[in-house]
Amino acid sequence: MTQQRGDLPGIYGEVDFTVTPERLDQGATIDDERFAATRNAVRRVFDRPALLETMRNATMTGDRIADAYATLIPEYGFQALVEMLEVACERGVDSVDNAPRELVALISAMETTPIWVDMELVEQGARTERISMATATPLAIRGAFLATFLNKYAALPMTMTGTLSDEAAAKRVFETASFFTATTMPGALQRSGKGFEAAAKVRLMHSMVRYHILNSGQWDVSTYGIPIPQADQMPAGLIGVFLMSAQLLRKGQTDFTPEQRASVELSRYRCFLLGLPEDLLGETPQEIVDLLIARHVSLREGYDDETCGALVRGTMDADLFDTSSITGRLHTWLENGFSKFVLIKSFLDGDAARAASIGITFSPSEKVAAGVAAGAVALKTLFYRLGLRLPLVGDYVDARLNRRLAKLLDMYGHADFVTDAGRYKLI
């Protein structure tokens, strides 16, 4: 953690790593009111001080390899770095004229699959997860995206990078959906696949944000820690398997089914490509829950309207879909209800009053939309699951599923995965 300052002075040269940032809730206790709904799970974490220390370190750690590449911005400019990365992903790093050693190191690190990743399981997980990407994700992605804005300490980089307008919010929602959907397409996570390239570009985007914000002179490390640290990348990559793991544990189950284990391995591999280390990526339901609960325990509660509220409103007001047709208006109605349902149920402990307090209403009409959407998702999921298993129609359903994902990727639009410092709203 502390080596970052010496290794990457262009980003971390002014960071005092001896400071414990305010966002780290060192005064948290098992009796805190915010742990009322998760007391038993939190107790396990408090009994493991080494796990809390891991999370503290992850709060002050960026991405050494991608960050090194981002420090070349003054020499090359951000667009050139993105273009060289694209060429390296599509045709190999040897195709980049005079490739910087930092680019070579980044590609090499992503190509070197660790021994703790089972790529056969990863491919199996991608095949399975195509179904949820085709059925639930188009209706739920806004709700899951909103969940990242509920804490001011974690949400501030999104505010500073200019994601408050409707247009920018819609673009970020679609880029998120595009990334996760692309990684489930056949062969996407192979070395030459589009999912591999998307992960590389997301990784660079995060490093560029760190570079620009930490060099702006307007980021308070003593309050917020490191922008987009490893600790804040965990939920995006693991929230699905966390919710699944928590549900299993509530039922008294301590192991995944083979299909569930494949989905976990897919999530672990995606997180590896994004730069997360093995010690933040659990294998069992208990390990996964403990890690995400440790992150929850370490992150001080904080919601303010200027940061969180503005992001919530911008995202809720964004027009994601074309409403000029009846089909478009129906999809918009369903998505609005279902995304709010997902947010309230999965990320606000079912507390509609709390949702209302932060500007997220859930009207009777939206509840009806959520119910209809849930039914539609269940029926489509059943269709794909059964269809893929039937010998005579399995190939047809498989091809149909892939076409559905391709259509969704086209609807989400081209994902740039870039950050333009010229549009930052520094505070």
PDB file of C-alpha atoms in Angstrom, residues 128-348:
ATOM      1  CA  THR A 128     -25.171 -19.619 -17.676  1.00  0.00           C
ATOM      2  CA  GLU A 129     -25.080 -15.896 -16.903  1.00  0.00           C
ATOM      3  CA  ARG A 130     -26.147 -15.047 -20.442  1.00  0.00           C
ATOM      4  CA  ILE A 131     -29.695 -15.790 -19.309  1.00  0.00           C
ATOM      5  CA  SER A 132     -29.821 -13.158 -16.554  1.00  0.00           C
ATOM      6  CA  MET A 133     -28.087 -10.664 -18.844  1.00  0.00           C
ATOM      7  CA  ALA A 134     -30.796 -11.229 -21.442  1.00  0.00           C
ATOM      8  CA  THR A 135     -33.762 -11.182 -19.049  1.00  0.00           C
ATOM      9  CA  ALA A 136     -33.149  -9.283 -15.802  1.00  0.00           C
ATOM     10  CA  THR A 137     -30.273  -6.899 -16.530  1.00  0.00           C
ATOM     11  CA  PRO A 138     -32.110  -4.656 -19.053  1.00  0.00           C
ATOM     12  CA  LEU A 139     -34.756  -4.009 -16.394  1.00  0.00           C
ATOM     13  CA  ALA A 140     -32.597  -3.968 -13.252  1.00  0.00           C
ATOM     14  CA  ILE A 141     -29.363  -2.224 -14.230  1.00  0.00           C
ATOM     15  CA  ARG A 142     -30.442   1.277 -13.183  1.00  0.00           C
ATOM     16  CA  GLY A 143     -31.388   0.047  -9.697  1.00  0.00           C
ATOM     17  CA  ALA A 144     -28.075  -1.740  -9.235  1.00  0.00           C
ATOM     18  CA  PHE A 145     -26.234   1.329 -10.547  1.00  0.00           C
ATOM     19  CA  LEU A 146     -28.054   3.596  -8.077  1.00  0.00           C
ATOM     20  CA  ALA A 147     -26.791   1.435  -5.227  1.00  0.00           C
ATOM     21  CA  THR A 148     -23.278   2.782  -5.832  1.00  0.00           C
ATOM     22  CA  PHE A 149     -24.479   6.307  -4.996  1.00  0.00           C
ATOM     23  CA  LEU A 150     -25.784   5.659  -1.478  1.00  0.00           C
ATOM     24  CA  ASN A 151     -22.552   6.565   0.299  1.00  0.00           C
ATOM     25  CA  LYS A 152     -20.843   9.929  -0.188  1.00  0.00           C
ATOM     26  CA  TYR A 153     -17.357   8.565   0.494  1.00  0.00           C
ATOM     27  CA  ALA A 154     -17.593   6.047  -2.349  1.00  0.00           C
ATOM     28  CA  ALA A 155     -19.752   8.146  -4.701  1.00  0.00           C
ATOM     29  CA  LEU A 156     -17.691  11.354  -4.808  1.00  0.00           C
ATOM     30  CA  PRO A 157     -15.507  10.380  -7.809  1.00  0.00           C
ATOM     31  CA  MET A 158     -18.667  10.001  -9.901  1.00  0.00           C
ATOM     32  CA  THR A 159     -19.681  13.537  -8.939  1.00  0.00           C
ATOM     33  CA  MET A 160     -16.277  14.994  -9.739  1.00  0.00           C
ATOM     34  CA  THR A 161     -16.023  13.281 -13.115  1.00  0.00           C
ATOM     35  CA  GLY A 162     -19.181  14.977 -14.364  1.00  0.00           C
ATOM     36  CA  THR A 163     -21.759  12.175 -14.198  1.00  0.00           C
ATOM     37  CA  LEU A 164     -24.612  14.368 -12.978  1.00  0.00           C
ATOM     38  CA  SER A 165     -26.305  15.251 -16.260  1.00  0.00           C
ATOM     39  CA  ASP A 166     -29.046  13.009 -17.615  1.00  0.00           C
ATOM     40  CA  GLU A 167     -26.980  12.255 -20.712  1.00  0.00           C
ATOM     41  CA  ALA A 168     -23.837  11.347 -18.757  1.00  0.00           C
ATOM     42  CA  ALA A 169     -25.800   9.241 -16.282  1.00  0.00           C
ATOM     43  CA  ALA A 170     -27.484   7.303 -19.079  1.00  0.00           C
ATOM     44  CA  LYS A 171     -24.126   6.696 -20.742  1.00  0.00           C
ATOM     45  CA  ARG A 172     -22.614   5.301 -17.518  1.00  0.00           C
ATOM     46  CA  VAL A 173     -25.618   3.038 -16.916  1.00  0.00           C
ATOM     47  CA  PHE A 174     -25.369   1.656 -20.436  1.00  0.00           C
ATOM     48  CA  GLU A 175     -21.587   1.275 -20.254  1.00  0.00           C
ATOM     49  CA  THR A 176     -21.989  -0.767 -17.079  1.00  0.00           C
ATOM     50  CA  ALA A 177     -24.660  -2.960 -18.682  1.00  0.00           C
ATOM     51  CA  SER A 178     -22.543  -3.265 -21.820  1.00  0.00           C
ATOM     52  CA  PHE A 179     -19.462  -4.418 -19.917  1.00  0.00           C
ATOM     53  CA  PHE A 180     -21.168  -7.182 -17.966  1.00  0.00           C
ATOM     54  CA  THR A 181     -23.224  -8.313 -20.963  1.00  0.00           C
ATOM     55  CA  ALA A 182     -20.204  -8.378 -23.275  1.00  0.00           C
ATOM     56  CA  THR A 183     -18.269 -10.620 -20.882  1.00  0.00           C
ATOM     57  CA  THR A 184     -20.915 -13.346 -21.185  1.00  0.00           C
ATOM     58  CA  MET A 185     -20.847 -13.586 -24.983  1.00  0.00           C
ATOM     59  CA  PRO A 186     -19.201 -16.725 -26.436  1.00  0.00           C
ATOM     60  CA  GLY A 187     -15.406 -16.425 -26.277  1.00  0.00           C
ATOM     61  CA  ALA A 188     -15.569 -12.863 -24.953  1.00  0.00           C
ATOM     62  CA  LEU A 189     -13.175 -13.490 -22.071  1.00  0.00           C
ATOM     63  CA  GLN A 190     -10.570 -15.227 -24.159  1.00  0.00           C
ATOM     64  CA  ARG A 191      -7.411 -13.221 -24.842  1.00  0.00           C
ATOM     65  CA  SER A 192      -8.738 -11.823 -28.132  1.00  0.00           C
ATOM     66  CA  GLY A 193     -12.325 -11.434 -26.936  1.00  0.00           C
ATOM     67  CA  LYS A 194     -14.306  -8.216 -26.578  1.00  0.00           C
ATOM     68  CA  GLY A 195     -14.871  -8.855 -22.876  1.00  0.00           C
ATOM     69  CA  PHE A 196     -11.118  -8.943 -22.274  1.00  0.00           C
ATOM     70  CA  GLU A 197     -10.727  -5.624 -24.108  1.00  0.00           C
ATOM     71  CA  ALA A 198     -13.655  -4.060 -22.235  1.00  0.00           C
ATOM     72  CA  ALA A 199     -12.089  -5.050 -18.904  1.00  0.00           C
ATOM     73  CA  ALA A 200      -8.767  -3.491 -19.935  1.00  0.00           C
ATOM     74  CA  LYS A 201     -10.487  -0.227 -20.899  1.00  0.00           C
ATOM     75  CA  VAL A 202     -12.510  -0.085 -17.684  1.00  0.00           C
ATOM     76  CA  ARG A 203      -9.326  -0.679 -15.720  1.00  0.00           C
ATOM     77  CA  LEU A 204      -7.549   2.148 -17.517  1.00  0.00           C
ATOM     78  CA  MET A 205     -10.539   4.453 -17.065  1.00  0.00           C
ATOM     79  CA  HIS A 206     -10.409   3.949 -13.293  1.00  0.00           C
ATOM     80  CA  SER A 207      -6.681   4.692 -13.269  1.00  0.00           C
ATOM     81  CA  MET A 208      -7.190   7.827 -15.340  1.00  0.00           C
ATOM     82  CA  VAL A 209      -9.760   9.035 -12.814  1.00  0.00           C
ATOM     83  CA  ARG A 210      -7.256   8.494  -9.997  1.00  0.00           C
ATOM     84  CA  TYR A 211      -4.565  10.331 -11.953  1.00  0.00           C
ATOM     85  CA  HIS A 212      -6.686  13.381 -12.705  1.00  0.00           C
ATOM     86  CA  ILE A 213      -8.400  13.666  -9.327  1.00  0.00           C
ATOM     87  CA  LEU A 214      -5.277  13.175  -7.215  1.00  0.00           C
ATOM     88  CA  ASN A 215      -3.438  15.722  -9.367  1.00  0.00           C
ATOM     89  CA  SER A 216      -6.278  18.236  -9.170  1.00  0.00           C
ATOM     90  CA  GLY A 217      -5.348  19.422  -5.687  1.00  0.00           C
ATOM     91  CA  GLN A 218      -9.044  19.194  -4.798  1.00  0.00           C
ATOM     92  CA  TRP A 219      -9.276  15.664  -3.419  1.00  0.00           C
ATOM     93  CA  ASP A 220      -9.076  15.277   0.348  1.00  0.00           C
ATOM     94  CA  VAL A 221      -7.287  11.986   1.028  1.00  0.00           C
ATOM     95  CA  SER A 222      -7.669  12.469   4.784  1.00  0.00           C
ATOM     96  CA  THR A 223     -11.446  12.332   4.314  1.00  0.00           C
ATOM     97  CA  TYR A 224     -12.032  10.079   1.314  1.00  0.00           C
ATOM     98  CA  GLY A 225      -8.949   7.893   0.991  1.00  0.00           C
ATOM     99  CA  ILE A 226      -7.911   6.899  -2.536  1.00  0.00           C
ATOM    100  CA  PRO A 227     -10.364   7.522  -5.411  1.00  0.00           C
ATOM    101  CA  ILE A 228     -11.938   4.267  -6.657  1.00  0.00           C
ATOM    102  CA  PRO A 229      -9.873   2.022  -4.374  1.00  0.00           C
ATOM    103  CA  GLN A 230      -9.930  -1.753  -4.543  1.00  0.00           C
ATOM    104  CA  ALA A 231     -12.529  -1.776  -1.765  1.00  0.00           C
ATOM    105  CA  ASP A 232     -15.005   0.144  -3.942  1.00  0.00           C
ATOM    106  CA  GLN A 233     -14.523  -2.084  -6.982  1.00  0.00           C
ATOM    107  CA  MET A 234     -15.537  -5.186  -5.047  1.00  0.00           C
ATOM    108  CA  PRO A 235     -19.315  -4.535  -4.939  1.00  0.00           C
ATOM    109  CA  ALA A 236     -19.581  -3.922  -8.684  1.00  0.00           C
ATOM    110  CA  GLY A 237     -17.897  -7.204  -9.500  1.00  0.00           C
ATOM    111  CA  LEU A 238     -19.302  -9.346  -6.704  1.00  0.00           C
ATOM    112  CA  ILE A 239     -22.733  -8.021  -5.746  1.00  0.00           C
ATOM    113  CA  GLY A 240     -24.584 -10.730  -7.643  1.00  0.00           C
ATOM    114  CA  VAL A 241     -22.694 -13.614  -6.061  1.00  0.00           C
ATOM    115  CA  PHE A 242     -22.855 -11.850  -2.677  1.00  0.00           C
ATOM    116  CA  LEU A 243     -26.658 -11.754  -2.774  1.00  0.00           C
ATOM    117  CA  MET A 244     -26.703 -15.398  -3.888  1.00  0.00           C
ATOM    118  CA  SER A 245     -24.261 -16.372  -1.118  1.00  0.00           C
ATOM    119  CA  ALA A 246     -26.240 -14.564   1.567  1.00  0.00           C
ATOM    120  CA  GLN A 247     -29.422 -16.311   0.459  1.00  0.00           C
ATOM    121  CA  LEU A 248     -27.723 -19.714   0.621  1.00  0.00           C
ATOM    122  CA  LEU A 249     -26.392 -19.061   4.115  1.00  0.00           C
ATOM    123  CA  ARG A 250     -29.841 -18.004   5.321  1.00  0.00           C
ATOM    124  CA  LYS A 251     -31.086 -21.406   4.146  1.00  0.00           C
ATOM    125  CA  GLY A 252     -28.318 -23.177   6.036  1.00  0.00           C
ATOM    126  CA  GLN A 253     -26.377 -24.113   2.895  1.00  0.00           C
ATOM    127  CA  THR A 254     -22.611 -23.669   2.964  1.00  0.00           C
ATOM    128  CA  ASP A 255     -21.667 -24.767  -0.566  1.00  0.00           C
ATOM    129  CA  PHE A 256     -22.543 -23.703  -4.081  1.00  0.00           C
ATOM    130  CA  THR A 257     -24.181 -25.963  -6.613  1.00  0.00           C
ATOM    131  CA  PRO A 258     -21.969 -26.673  -9.661  1.00  0.00           C
ATOM    132  CA  GLU A 259     -23.879 -24.056 -11.670  1.00  0.00           C
ATOM    133  CA  GLN A 260     -23.569 -21.462  -8.909  1.00  0.00           C
ATOM    134  CA  ARG A 261     -19.872 -22.231  -8.515  1.00  0.00           C
ATOM    135  CA  ALA A 262     -19.372 -21.495 -12.221  1.00  0.00           C
ATOM    136  CA  SER A 263     -21.074 -18.106 -11.836  1.00  0.00           C
ATOM    137  CA  VAL A 264     -18.776 -17.331  -8.895  1.00  0.00           C
ATOM    138  CA  GLU A 265     -15.712 -18.242 -10.954  1.00  0.00           C
ATOM    139  CA  LEU A 266     -16.860 -15.937 -13.746  1.00  0.00           C
ATOM    140  CA  SER A 267     -17.182 -13.078 -11.255  1.00  0.00           C
ATOM    141  CA  ARG A 268     -13.754 -13.831  -9.770  1.00  0.00           C
ATOM    142  CA  TYR A 269     -12.116 -13.843 -13.194  1.00  0.00           C
ATOM    143  CA  ARG A 270     -13.788 -10.576 -14.219  1.00  0.00           C
ATOM    144  CA  CYS A 271     -12.538  -9.023 -10.990  1.00  0.00           C
ATOM    145  CA  PHE A 272      -9.023 -10.335 -11.686  1.00  0.00           C
ATOM    146  CA  LEU A 273      -9.074  -8.709 -15.122  1.00  0.00           C
ATOM    147  CA  LEU A 274     -10.126  -5.461 -13.436  1.00  0.00           C
ATOM    148  CA  GLY A 275      -7.108  -5.621 -11.135  1.00  0.00           C
ATOM    149  CA  LEU A 276      -8.456  -7.082  -7.877  1.00  0.00           C
ATOM    150  CA  PRO A 277      -6.214  -9.499  -5.927  1.00  0.00           C
ATOM    151  CA  GLU A 278      -7.186 -12.981  -4.776  1.00  0.00           C
ATOM    152  CA  ASP A 279      -7.527 -12.016  -1.102  1.00  0.00           C
ATOM    153  CA  LEU A 280     -10.572  -9.867  -1.969  1.00  0.00           C
ATOM    154  CA  LEU A 281     -12.293 -12.631  -3.958  1.00  0.00           C
ATOM    155  CA  GLY A 282     -13.825 -15.394  -1.854  1.00  0.00           C
ATOM    156  CA  GLU A 283     -14.601 -18.895  -3.090  1.00  0.00           C
ATOM    157  CA  THR A 284     -17.260 -20.108  -0.669  1.00  0.00           C
ATOM    158  CA  PRO A 285     -20.566 -18.460   0.284  1.00  0.00           C
ATOM    159  CA  GLN A 286     -19.204 -17.619   3.723  1.00  0.00           C
ATOM    160  CA  GLU A 287     -15.960 -16.124   2.409  1.00  0.00           C
ATOM    161  CA  ILE A 288     -17.808 -13.939  -0.090  1.00  0.00           C
ATOM    162  CA  VAL A 289     -20.298 -12.684   2.501  1.00  0.00           C
ATOM    163  CA  ASP A 290     -17.564 -12.018   5.053  1.00  0.00           C
ATOM    164  CA  LEU A 291     -15.542  -9.953   2.569  1.00  0.00           C
ATOM    165  CA  LEU A 292     -18.458  -7.746   1.501  1.00  0.00           C
ATOM    166  CA  ILE A 293     -19.648  -7.360   5.096  1.00  0.00           C
ATOM    167  CA  ALA A 294     -16.103  -6.332   6.073  1.00  0.00           C
ATOM    168  CA  ARG A 295     -16.248  -3.659   3.399  1.00  0.00           C
ATOM    169  CA  HIS A 296     -19.621  -2.528   4.779  1.00  0.00           C
ATOM    170  CA  VAL A 297     -18.253  -2.398   8.330  1.00  0.00           C
ATOM    171  CA  SER A 298     -15.167  -0.404   7.322  1.00  0.00           C
ATOM    172  CA  LEU A 299     -17.082   2.181   5.257  1.00  0.00           C
ATOM    173  CA  ARG A 300     -18.473   4.980   7.397  1.00  0.00           C
ATOM    174  CA  GLU A 301     -22.117   5.785   6.739  1.00  0.00           C
ATOM    175  CA  GLY A 302     -22.623   9.054   4.924  1.00  0.00           C
ATOM    176  CA  TYR A 303     -25.319  10.386   2.630  1.00  0.00           C
ATOM    177  CA  ASP A 304     -25.523  13.984   1.535  1.00  0.00           C
ATOM    178  CA  ASP A 305     -27.815  15.507  -1.027  1.00  0.00           C
ATOM    179  CA  GLU A 306     -25.092  17.469  -2.818  1.00  0.00           C
ATOM    180  CA  THR A 307     -23.182  14.311  -3.730  1.00  0.00           C
ATOM    181  CA  CYS A 308     -25.474  11.298  -3.414  1.00  0.00           C
ATOM    182  CA  GLY A 309     -28.787  13.022  -4.043  1.00  0.00           C
ATOM    183  CA  ALA A 310     -27.568  14.707  -7.202  1.00  0.00           C
ATOM    184  CA  LEU A 311     -26.306  11.393  -8.582  1.00  0.00           C
ATOM    185  CA  VAL A 312     -29.559   9.629  -7.707  1.00  0.00           C
ATOM    186  CA  ARG A 313     -31.687  12.324  -9.340  1.00  0.00           C
ATOM    187  CA  GLY A 314     -29.508  12.482 -12.430  1.00  0.00           C
ATOM    188  CA  THR A 315     -29.703   8.724 -12.894  1.00  0.00           C
ATOM    189  CA  MET A 316     -33.436   8.480 -12.194  1.00  0.00           C
ATOM    190  CA  ASP A 317     -34.221  11.354 -14.577  1.00  0.00           C
ATOM    191  CA  ALA A 318     -32.101   9.956 -17.395  1.00  0.00           C
ATOM    192  CA  ASP A 319     -34.059   8.799 -20.438  1.00  0.00           C
ATOM    193  CA  LEU A 320     -32.594   5.374 -21.076  1.00  0.00           C
ATOM    194  CA  PHE A 321     -34.978   4.140 -23.738  1.00  0.00           C
ATOM    195  CA  ASP A 322     -36.776   5.475 -26.794  1.00  0.00           C
ATOM    196  CA  THR A 323     -40.382   6.148 -25.813  1.00  0.00           C
ATOM    197  CA  SER A 324     -41.633   7.066 -29.277  1.00  0.00           C
ATOM    198  CA  SER A 325     -43.215   3.616 -29.719  1.00  0.00           C
ATOM    199  CA  ILE A 326     -45.680   1.651 -27.609  1.00  0.00           C
ATOM    200  CA  THR A 327     -43.042  -1.029 -27.059  1.00  0.00           C
ATOM    201  CA  GLY A 328     -40.545   1.587 -25.889  1.00  0.00           C
ATOM    202  CA  ARG A 329     -43.013   3.139 -23.473  1.00  0.00           C
ATOM    203  CA  LEU A 330     -43.926  -0.289 -22.085  1.00  0.00           C
ATOM    204  CA  HIS A 331     -40.267  -1.187 -21.577  1.00  0.00           C
ATOM    205  CA  THR A 332     -39.655   2.155 -19.861  1.00  0.00           C
ATOM    206  CA  TRP A 333     -42.612   1.591 -17.517  1.00  0.00           C
ATOM    207  CA  LEU A 334     -41.427  -1.903 -16.619  1.00  0.00           C
ATOM    208  CA  GLU A 335     -37.802  -0.822 -16.164  1.00  0.00           C
ATOM    209  CA  ASN A 336     -38.710   2.117 -13.946  1.00  0.00           C
ATOM    210  CA  GLY A 337     -40.710  -0.091 -11.578  1.00  0.00           C
ATOM    211  CA  PHE A 338     -38.383  -3.073 -11.571  1.00  0.00           C
ATOM    212  CA  SER A 339     -35.176  -1.075 -11.108  1.00  0.00           C
ATOM    213  CA  LYS A 340     -36.680   0.669  -8.079  1.00  0.00           C
ATOM    214  CA  PHE A 341     -37.836  -2.673  -6.698  1.00  0.00           C
ATOM    215  CA  VAL A 342     -34.303  -4.100  -7.072  1.00  0.00           C
ATOM    216  CA  LEU A 343     -32.749  -1.070  -5.387  1.00  0.00           C
ATOM    217  CA  ILE A 344     -35.142  -1.057  -2.424  1.00  0.00           C
ATOM    218  CA  LYS A 345     -35.223  -4.808  -1.868  1.00  0.00           C
ATOM    219  CA  SER A 346     -31.560  -5.651  -2.414  1.00  0.00           C
ATOM    220  CA  PHE A 347     -29.740  -2.507  -1.324  1.00  0.00           C
ATOM    221  CA  LEU A 348     -32.044  -0.677   1.098  1.00  0.00           C
TER     222      LEU A 348
END
